mmCIF file of C-alpha atoms and ligand atoms in Angstrom:
data_model
loop_
_atom_site.group_PDB
_atom_site.id
_atom_site.type_symbol
_atom_site.label_atom_id
_atom_site.label_comp_id
_atom_site.label_asym_id
_atom_site.label_seq_id
_atom_site.Cartn_x
_atom_site.Cartn_y
_atom_site.Cartn_z
ATOM 1 C CA ALA Z 1 0.762 -28.479 3.774
ATOM 2 C CA ALA Z 2 -0.632 -27.855 0.283
ATOM 3 C CA ALA Z 3 -3.015 -24.906 0.144
ATOM 4 C CA SER Z 4 -6.571 -26.013 -0.594
ATOM 5 C CA ALA Z 5 -8.099 -24.783 -3.829
ATOM 6 C CA ALA Z 6 -9.893 -21.513 -4.025
ATOM 7 C CA GLU Z 7 -13.640 -21.750 -4.320
ATOM 8 C CA LEU Z 8 -15.485 -19.891 -7.055
ATOM 9 C CA LEU Z 9 -17.931 -17.430 -5.394
ATOM 10 C CA CYS Z 10 -21.446 -18.596 -5.870
ATOM 11 C CA CYS Z 11 -24.790 -17.721 -4.418
ATOM 12 C CA ALA Z 12 -24.523 -20.093 -1.456
ATOM 13 C CA ASN Z 13 -21.022 -19.261 -0.378
ATOM 14 C CA ALA Z 14 -21.446 -15.579 -0.960
ATOM 15 C CA ARG Z 15 -24.431 -15.590 1.390
ATOM 16 C CA ALA Z 16 -22.417 -17.585 4.017
ATOM 17 C CA LEU Z 17 -19.427 -15.210 3.617
ATOM 18 C CA LEU Z 18 -21.619 -12.152 4.202
ATOM 19 C CA ASP Z 19 -23.106 -13.783 7.370
ATOM 20 C CA SER Z 20 -19.657 -14.725 8.707
ATOM 21 C CA VAL Z 21 -17.967 -11.391 8.200
ATOM 22 C CA ASP Z 22 -18.370 -7.935 10.043
ATOM 23 C CA ALA Z 23 -15.767 -5.997 8.144
ATOM 24 C CA PHE Z 24 -14.352 -6.007 4.538
ATOM 25 C CA LEU Z 25 -10.903 -4.787 3.841
ATOM 26 C CA PHE Z 26 -10.657 -3.633 0.244
ATOM 27 C CA ASP Z 27 -7.455 -3.253 -1.669
ATOM 28 C CA CYS Z 28 -7.969 -0.295 -4.073
ATOM 29 C CA ASP Z 29 -6.233 -0.707 -7.429
ATOM 30 C CA GLY Z 30 -7.702 -3.647 -9.378
ATOM 31 C CA VAL Z 31 -10.588 -3.866 -6.998
ATOM 32 C CA ILE Z 32 -12.178 -0.461 -6.515
ATOM 33 C CA TRP Z 33 -10.530 1.275 -9.535
ATOM 34 C CA LYS Z 34 -7.987 0.617 -12.222
ATOM 35 C CA GLY Z 35 -5.662 3.661 -12.276
ATOM 36 C CA ASP Z 36 -8.025 6.482 -12.513
ATOM 37 C CA LYS Z 37 -11.173 4.572 -13.604
ATOM 38 C CA LEU Z 38 -13.776 3.189 -11.214
ATOM 39 C CA ILE Z 39 -14.523 -0.526 -11.693
ATOM 40 C CA ASP Z 40 -18.107 -1.384 -12.675
ATOM 41 C CA GLY Z 41 -20.673 -1.873 -9.817
ATOM 42 C CA VAL Z 42 -18.392 -0.754 -7.035
ATOM 43 C CA PRO Z 43 -20.662 2.119 -5.641
ATOM 44 C CA GLN Z 44 -23.713 -0.164 -5.527
ATOM 45 C CA THR Z 45 -21.763 -3.034 -3.854
ATOM 46 C CA LEU Z 46 -20.295 -0.721 -1.222
ATOM 47 C CA ASP Z 47 -23.675 0.771 -0.519
ATOM 48 C CA MET Z 48 -25.225 -2.660 -0.060
ATOM 49 C CA LEU Z 49 -22.528 -3.802 2.318
ATOM 50 C CA ARG Z 50 -22.853 -0.594 4.377
ATOM 51 C CA SER Z 51 -26.664 -0.986 4.407
ATOM 52 C CA LYS Z 52 -26.081 -4.429 6.023
ATOM 53 C CA GLY Z 53 -23.952 -2.803 8.690
ATOM 54 C CA LYS Z 54 -20.616 -4.115 7.435
ATOM 55 C CA LYS Z 55 -17.514 -2.009 8.395
ATOM 56 C CA LEU Z 56 -15.464 -1.089 5.285
ATOM 57 C CA VAL Z 57 -11.736 -0.350 5.251
ATOM 58 C CA PHE Z 58 -9.525 0.467 2.175
ATOM 59 C CA VAL Z 59 -5.900 -0.647 2.222
ATOM 60 C CA THR Z 60 -3.672 0.495 -0.597
ATOM 61 C CA ASN Z 61 0.066 -0.144 -1.171
ATOM 62 C CA ASN Z 62 0.168 2.885 -3.525
ATOM 63 C CA SER Z 63 2.259 5.498 -1.536
ATOM 64 C CA THR Z 64 1.872 8.340 -4.076
ATOM 65 C CA LYS Z 65 -1.053 9.955 -2.245
ATOM 66 C CA SER Z 66 -1.762 10.811 1.480
ATOM 67 C CA ARG Z 67 -5.003 9.817 3.116
ATOM 68 C CA ILE Z 68 -6.452 13.275 2.442
ATOM 69 C CA GLN Z 69 -5.639 12.914 -1.231
ATOM 70 C CA TYR Z 70 -7.190 9.430 -1.325
ATOM 71 C CA ALA Z 71 -10.421 10.762 0.308
ATOM 72 C CA ASN Z 72 -10.508 13.283 -2.569
ATOM 73 C CA LYS Z 73 -9.944 10.557 -5.143
ATOM 74 C CA PHE Z 74 -12.852 8.504 -3.755
ATOM 75 C CA GLN Z 75 -15.031 11.515 -3.761
ATOM 76 C CA SER Z 76 -14.157 12.429 -7.314
ATOM 77 C CA LEU Z 77 -15.138 8.900 -8.351
ATOM 78 C CA GLY Z 78 -18.483 9.270 -6.606
ATOM 79 C CA LEU Z 79 -17.671 7.138 -3.485
ATOM 80 C CA SER Z 80 -18.243 8.513 -0.032
ATOM 81 C CA VAL Z 81 -15.328 7.217 1.973
ATOM 82 C CA ASN Z 82 -14.135 8.823 5.157
ATOM 83 C CA GLN Z 83 -10.386 9.480 5.756
ATOM 84 C CA ASP Z 84 -10.460 7.199 8.779
ATOM 85 C CA GLU Z 85 -11.375 4.308 6.581
ATOM 86 C CA ILE Z 86 -8.344 4.648 4.388
ATOM 87 C CA PHE Z 87 -4.930 2.975 5.134
ATOM 88 C CA SER Z 88 -2.331 3.784 2.535
ATOM 89 C CA SER Z 89 1.319 2.700 2.667
ATOM 90 C CA SER Z 90 2.274 6.395 2.832
ATOM 91 C CA PHE Z 91 0.259 6.701 6.110
ATOM 92 C CA ALA Z 92 1.675 3.431 7.265
ATOM 93 C CA ALA Z 93 5.257 4.695 6.934
ATOM 94 C CA ALA Z 94 4.515 7.708 9.177
ATOM 95 C CA MET Z 95 2.611 5.600 11.638
ATOM 96 C CA TYR Z 96 5.499 3.189 11.799
ATOM 97 C CA LEU Z 97 7.841 5.946 12.948
ATOM 98 C CA LYS Z 98 5.181 7.223 15.387
ATOM 99 C CA VAL Z 99 4.474 3.837 16.975
ATOM 100 C CA ASN Z 100 8.232 3.226 17.308
ATOM 101 C CA GLN Z 101 8.794 6.569 18.902
ATOM 102 C CA PHE Z 102 11.096 8.040 16.198
ATOM 103 C CA PRO Z 103 12.641 11.119 17.850
ATOM 104 C CA PRO Z 104 11.051 14.332 16.611
ATOM 105 C CA HIS Z 105 14.429 16.080 16.332
ATOM 106 C CA LYS Z 106 15.570 13.585 13.805
ATOM 107 C CA LYS Z 107 14.666 13.876 10.107
ATOM 108 C CA VAL Z 108 13.374 11.519 7.444
ATOM 109 C CA TYR Z 109 14.753 11.360 3.909
ATOM 110 C CA VAL Z 110 12.242 10.470 1.310
ATOM 111 C CA ILE Z 111 12.603 8.715 -2.078
ATOM 112 C CA GLY Z 112 8.981 9.021 -3.089
ATOM 113 C CA GLY Z 113 6.169 11.444 -3.791
ATOM 114 C CA GLU Z 114 4.123 14.067 -2.088
ATOM 115 C CA GLY Z 115 1.937 11.501 -0.411
ATOM 116 C CA ILE Z 116 4.662 10.281 1.805
ATOM 117 C CA VAL Z 117 5.959 13.803 2.556
ATOM 118 C CA GLN Z 118 2.428 15.021 3.534
ATOM 119 C CA GLU Z 119 1.928 12.038 5.895
ATOM 120 C CA LEU Z 120 5.290 12.515 7.611
ATOM 121 C CA GLN Z 121 4.577 16.182 8.115
ATOM 122 C CA LEU Z 122 1.053 15.471 9.429
ATOM 123 C CA ALA Z 123 2.584 13.186 11.977
ATOM 124 C CA GLY Z 124 4.907 15.903 13.035
ATOM 125 C CA PHE Z 125 8.059 14.804 11.381
ATOM 126 C CA THR Z 126 10.672 16.728 9.252
ATOM 127 C CA ALA Z 127 10.792 15.361 5.750
ATOM 128 C CA LEU Z 128 13.677 15.945 3.372
ATOM 129 C CA GLY Z 129 13.964 14.920 -0.250
ATOM 130 C CA GLY Z 130 10.910 13.642 -2.220
ATOM 131 C CA PRO Z 131 9.646 16.159 -4.794
ATOM 132 C CA GLU Z 132 12.072 18.777 -3.590
ATOM 133 C CA ASP Z 133 15.039 16.862 -4.899
ATOM 134 C CA ALA Z 134 13.462 16.021 -8.322
ATOM 135 C CA GLU Z 135 15.744 18.316 -10.283
ATOM 136 C CA LYS Z 136 18.976 17.777 -8.370
ATOM 137 C CA ARG Z 137 21.962 16.230 -9.915
ATOM 138 C CA ALA Z 138 24.649 14.277 -8.225
ATOM 139 C CA GLN Z 139 28.000 15.729 -9.325
ATOM 140 C CA TRP Z 140 31.294 14.227 -8.161
ATOM 141 C CA LYS Z 141 34.458 16.288 -8.242
ATOM 142 C CA SER Z 142 37.832 15.381 -6.702
ATOM 143 C CA ASN Z 143 38.247 16.695 -3.222
ATOM 144 C CA CYS Z 144 34.551 17.521 -2.932
ATOM 145 C CA LEU Z 145 32.303 15.629 -0.645
ATOM 146 C CA PHE Z 146 28.592 14.933 -1.270
ATOM 147 C CA GLU Z 147 27.062 16.364 1.916
ATOM 148 C CA HIS Z 148 24.192 14.689 3.658
ATOM 149 C CA ASP Z 149 22.370 15.618 6.943
ATOM 150 C CA LYS Z 150 23.648 13.635 9.852
ATOM 151 C CA TYR Z 151 20.294 14.026 11.680
ATOM 152 C CA VAL Z 152 18.451 11.842 9.161
ATOM 153 C CA GLY Z 153 17.398 8.855 11.235
ATOM 154 C CA ALA Z 154 15.142 7.154 8.681
ATOM 155 C CA VAL Z 155 14.966 6.793 4.982
ATOM 156 C CA VAL Z 156 11.441 6.031 3.426
ATOM 157 C CA VAL Z 157 11.349 4.581 -0.061
ATOM 158 C CA GLY Z 158 8.189 4.452 -2.121
ATOM 159 C CA LEU Z 159 7.246 4.960 -5.688
ATOM 160 C CA ASP Z 160 9.074 7.990 -6.999
ATOM 161 C CA PRO Z 161 8.545 9.025 -10.659
ATOM 162 C CA ASP Z 162 11.454 11.472 -10.263
ATOM 163 C CA ILE Z 163 13.987 9.123 -8.757
ATOM 164 C CA ASN Z 164 17.541 10.125 -9.641
ATOM 165 C CA TYR Z 165 21.191 9.480 -8.800
ATOM 166 C CA TYR Z 166 21.206 12.398 -6.303
ATOM 167 C CA LYS Z 167 18.374 10.864 -4.278
ATOM 168 C CA LEU Z 168 20.089 7.401 -4.399
ATOM 169 C CA GLN Z 169 23.364 8.857 -3.190
ATOM 170 C CA TYR Z 170 21.637 10.860 -0.424
ATOM 171 C CA ALA Z 171 19.628 7.872 0.846
ATOM 172 C CA THR Z 172 22.594 5.530 0.567
ATOM 173 C CA LEU Z 173 24.869 7.811 2.598
ATOM 174 C CA CYS Z 174 22.194 8.175 5.359
ATOM 175 C CA ILE Z 175 21.599 4.430 5.678
ATOM 176 C CA ARG Z 176 25.309 3.482 5.470
ATOM 177 C CA GLU Z 177 26.798 6.326 7.627
ATOM 178 C CA ASN Z 178 24.145 7.685 10.108
ATOM 179 C CA PRO Z 179 24.250 5.320 13.098
ATOM 180 C CA GLY Z 180 20.947 3.425 13.468
ATOM 181 C CA CYS Z 181 19.309 4.960 10.467
ATOM 182 C CA LEU Z 182 16.198 3.079 9.520
ATOM 183 C CA PHE Z 183 15.400 1.844 5.966
ATOM 184 C CA ILE Z 184 11.703 1.721 5.446
ATOM 185 C CA ALA Z 185 9.877 0.632 2.273
ATOM 186 C CA THR Z 186 6.284 1.619 1.772
ATOM 187 C CA ASN Z 187 5.738 -1.469 -0.411
ATOM 188 C CA ARG Z 188 7.592 -3.709 -2.890
ATOM 189 C CA ASP Z 189 5.004 -4.089 -5.596
ATOM 190 C CA SER Z 190 6.694 -5.034 -8.874
ATOM 191 C CA VAL Z 191 4.213 -3.022 -10.956
ATOM 192 C CA GLY Z 192 1.399 -0.547 -10.517
ATOM 193 C CA HIS Z 193 -1.361 0.961 -12.625
ATOM 194 C CA MET Z 194 -0.707 4.635 -13.340
ATOM 195 C CA THR Z 195 -3.667 4.440 -15.792
ATOM 196 C CA ASP Z 196 -6.120 1.649 -16.551
ATOM 197 C CA LEU Z 197 -4.351 0.707 -19.748
ATOM 198 C CA GLN Z 198 -0.905 -0.369 -18.690
ATOM 199 C CA GLU Z 199 1.349 -1.551 -15.886
ATOM 200 C CA TRP Z 200 4.350 0.554 -14.927
ATOM 201 C CA PRO Z 201 7.353 -0.243 -12.637
ATOM 202 C CA GLY Z 202 6.221 -0.115 -9.023
ATOM 203 C CA ALA Z 203 7.963 0.878 -5.772
ATOM 204 C CA GLY Z 204 9.710 -2.515 -5.773
ATOM 205 C CA CYS Z 205 12.305 -1.372 -8.248
ATOM 206 C CA MET Z 206 13.124 1.785 -6.305
ATOM 207 C CA VAL Z 207 13.433 -0.248 -3.108
ATOM 208 C CA ALA Z 208 15.651 -2.715 -4.796
ATOM 209 C CA ALA Z 209 17.987 0.062 -5.902
ATOM 210 C CA VAL Z 210 18.522 1.040 -2.300
ATOM 211 C CA CYS Z 211 18.930 -2.555 -1.207
ATOM 212 C CA GLY Z 212 21.623 -2.894 -3.885
ATOM 213 C CA SER Z 213 23.602 0.128 -2.721
ATOM 214 C CA THR Z 214 23.251 -0.434 1.112
ATOM 215 C CA GLU Z 215 23.375 -4.200 1.193
ATOM 216 C CA GLN Z 216 20.433 -3.989 3.618
ATOM 217 C CA GLU Z 217 16.879 -5.183 3.633
ATOM 218 C CA PRO Z 218 14.130 -2.722 4.346
ATOM 219 C CA ILE Z 219 11.371 -2.727 6.975
ATOM 220 C CA VAL Z 220 8.250 -3.019 4.777
ATOM 221 C CA VAL Z 221 5.111 -1.319 6.129
ATOM 222 C CA GLY Z 222 2.662 -2.097 3.327
ATOM 223 C CA LYS Z 223 0.931 -5.289 2.415
ATOM 224 C CA PRO Z 224 1.794 -8.178 2.959
ATOM 225 C CA SER Z 225 3.544 -7.063 6.157
ATOM 226 C CA THR Z 226 1.395 -7.297 9.266
ATOM 227 C CA PHE Z 227 2.119 -3.647 10.394
ATOM 228 C CA MET Z 228 -0.911 -2.071 8.827
ATOM 229 C CA MET Z 229 -3.127 -4.909 9.990
ATOM 230 C CA ASP Z 230 -1.882 -4.636 13.627
ATOM 231 C CA PHE Z 231 -2.320 -0.824 13.402
ATOM 232 C CA LEU Z 232 -5.839 -0.915 11.977
ATOM 233 C CA LEU Z 233 -6.980 -3.603 14.389
ATOM 234 C CA GLN Z 234 -6.160 -1.187 17.209
ATOM 235 C CA LYS Z 235 -8.553 1.341 15.607
ATOM 236 C CA PHE Z 236 -11.466 -1.001 14.929
ATOM 237 C CA ASN Z 237 -12.979 -3.442 17.391
ATOM 238 C CA VAL Z 238 -13.329 -6.399 14.927
ATOM 239 C CA SER Z 239 -11.855 -9.885 15.192
ATOM 240 C CA THR Z 240 -9.811 -10.939 12.156
ATOM 241 C CA SER Z 241 -11.739 -14.207 11.908
ATOM 242 C CA ARG Z 242 -14.731 -12.037 11.090
ATOM 243 C CA MET Z 243 -12.926 -9.950 8.403
ATOM 244 C CA CYS Z 244 -12.553 -10.590 4.744
ATOM 245 C CA MET Z 245 -9.664 -9.183 2.753
ATOM 246 C CA VAL Z 246 -10.654 -8.519 -0.948
ATOM 247 C CA GLY Z 247 -7.732 -8.045 -3.344
ATOM 248 C CA ASP Z 248 -6.400 -8.606 -6.791
ATOM 249 C CA ARG Z 249 -2.838 -9.621 -5.987
ATOM 250 C CA LEU Z 250 -1.838 -12.948 -4.388
ATOM 251 C CA ASP Z 251 1.604 -11.953 -2.915
ATOM 252 C CA THR Z 252 0.345 -8.727 -1.271
ATOM 253 C CA ASP Z 253 -3.436 -8.740 -0.618
ATOM 254 C CA ILE Z 254 -4.267 -12.353 -0.239
ATOM 255 C CA LEU Z 255 -1.080 -13.102 1.867
ATOM 256 C CA PHE Z 256 -1.847 -9.987 4.034
ATOM 257 C CA GLY Z 257 -5.290 -11.377 4.766
ATOM 258 C CA GLN Z 258 -4.021 -14.804 5.425
ATOM 259 C CA ASN Z 259 -1.159 -13.674 7.652
ATOM 260 C CA ALA Z 260 -3.737 -12.069 9.915
ATOM 261 C CA GLY Z 261 -6.238 -14.958 9.830
ATOM 262 C CA CYS Z 262 -8.823 -13.143 7.724
ATOM 263 C CA LYS Z 263 -11.016 -14.721 5.103
ATOM 264 C CA THR Z 264 -9.793 -13.951 1.616
ATOM 265 C CA LEU Z 265 -11.512 -13.117 -1.677
ATOM 266 C CA LEU Z 266 -9.501 -12.687 -4.859
ATOM 267 C CA VAL Z 267 -11.011 -10.675 -7.728
ATOM 268 C CA LEU Z 268 -9.793 -11.150 -11.324
ATOM 269 C CA SER Z 269 -10.444 -7.503 -12.170
ATOM 270 C CA GLY Z 270 -6.711 -6.609 -11.575
ATOM 271 C CA VAL Z 271 -3.304 -8.078 -12.017
ATOM 272 C CA THR Z 272 -4.091 -11.827 -11.308
ATOM 273 C CA THR Z 273 -5.505 -13.903 -14.113
ATOM 274 C CA GLN Z 274 -7.390 -17.240 -13.829
ATOM 275 C CA SER Z 275 -4.267 -19.015 -15.232
ATOM 276 C CA THR Z 276 -2.020 -17.555 -12.469
ATOM 277 C CA LEU Z 277 -4.515 -18.620 -9.902
ATOM 278 C CA ASP Z 278 -4.728 -22.138 -11.349
ATOM 279 C CA ASP Z 279 -0.903 -22.431 -11.852
ATOM 280 C CA PRO Z 280 0.365 -25.320 -9.503
ATOM 281 C CA SER Z 281 3.544 -23.348 -8.677
ATOM 282 C CA ASN Z 282 1.470 -20.663 -7.016
ATOM 283 C CA SER Z 283 1.175 -21.569 -3.346
ATOM 284 C CA ILE Z 284 -1.027 -18.672 -2.314
ATOM 285 C CA LYS Z 285 -4.678 -19.712 -2.636
ATOM 286 C CA PRO Z 286 -7.511 -17.417 -1.561
ATOM 287 C CA ASP Z 287 -10.574 -18.833 0.161
ATOM 288 C CA TYR Z 288 -12.803 -17.593 -2.687
ATOM 289 C CA TYR Z 289 -12.395 -15.906 -6.026
ATOM 290 C CA THR Z 290 -14.725 -14.102 -8.483
ATOM 291 C CA ASN Z 291 -14.411 -11.765 -11.433
ATOM 292 C CA LYS Z 292 -15.161 -8.496 -9.741
ATOM 293 C CA VAL Z 293 -16.534 -7.168 -6.401
ATOM 294 C CA SER Z 294 -19.980 -6.375 -7.808
ATOM 295 C CA ASP Z 295 -20.523 -10.154 -8.281
ATOM 296 C CA ILE Z 296 -21.314 -10.247 -4.550
ATOM 297 C CA LEU Z 297 -24.248 -7.993 -5.376
ATOM 298 C CA SER Z 298 -25.626 -10.024 -8.289
ATOM 299 C CA LEU Z 299 -25.026 -13.372 -6.590
ATOM 300 C CA LEU Z 300 -27.069 -12.239 -3.643
ATOM 301 C CA GLY Z 301 -29.744 -11.063 -6.075
ATOM 302 C CA GLU Z 302 -29.662 -7.547 -4.591
HETATM 303 N N1 PLP P 1 2.065 1.229 -6.087
HETATM 304 C C1 PLP P 1 1.847 1.979 -7.145
HETATM 305 C C2 PLP P 1 2.696 2.994 -7.564
HETATM 306 C C3 PLP P 1 0.597 1.767 -7.844
HETATM 307 O O1 PLP P 1 0.352 2.610 -8.986
HETATM 308 C C4 PLP P 1 -0.257 0.829 -7.455
HETATM 309 C C5 PLP P 1 -1.503 0.568 -8.136
HETATM 310 O O2 PLP P 1 -1.821 1.394 -9.050
HETATM 311 C C6 PLP P 1 0.025 0.063 -6.388
HETATM 312 C C7 PLP P 1 1.227 0.308 -5.680
HETATM 313 C C8 PLP P 1 -0.921 -1.025 -5.769
HETATM 314 O O3 PLP P 1 -1.987 -0.468 -5.157
HETATM 315 P P1 PLP P 1 -3.060 -1.278 -4.463
HETATM 316 O O4 PLP P 1 -2.498 -1.860 -3.190
HETATM 317 O O5 PLP P 1 -4.181 -0.363 -4.210
HETATM 318 O O6 PLP P 1 -3.418 -2.339 -5.415
HETATM 319 CA CA1 CA P 2 -4.301 -4.176 -5.994
#
């Protein structure tokens, strides 16, 4: 069936949306901030939603930080957000292993940053690779084997600004040669905002490198996969029909919300433009769209 057109948020439907929702799930980049810059009107909007008793949850695919590091980022931007309200794809990777009873004597090899390593360690797992292997070089010599740890039972791949051939060889050997080794991707975003000015290659390109060498597809724990949603639903007692997912990306955020049966609101303050939304070849349509989250505030006349 063809998706019905998205409705522009207006005074009447904004009021109805607020009345029909108990929890708002916010994507972060492109909604709350862009890179390291807060988006206009966000603090006031979050305050208003909290004052109306709405539960707020923050779901980000950016794996470079742990939840503790995100709580600090929120605080440095002047937003008071509790660690329990934050679901990052770095945390999701650790929780995936926990929920699936990954044996504690096995190790996890990381292509990614400190955020993933920290979450794995907080969950009680032994992490190898990541920033530690940033300077390593893969050198091949005849009669000399590249050694990898046979106890690695999972490889987690996320955004890694120091990805190199050594890490690719390490991860590839673990996945191809260690029996039952899991291949987990934090997310597959094509691009991300390192700063507010430009888009940079996202974790999708690092994940694709490992798909190429292993001829395997990863388990994705970030949006649009339902893992984070299932996990956060166990923590909060809210029905998905009374939740609204607010995001700037159709193929991650809006699809994530729709997969779970949430209402969806697209904001045009991030990667999606009006012309992408209107493009007939785009099959993912949010319920509502607006320029930025603080429109909720102005439309309600608050
Ligand atoms: N991954 C990386 C590396 C990023 O830099 C970003 C955004 O900046 C994202 C993913 C997407 O994050 P979010 O889900 O908060 O939009
Ligand atoms: Ca986003």
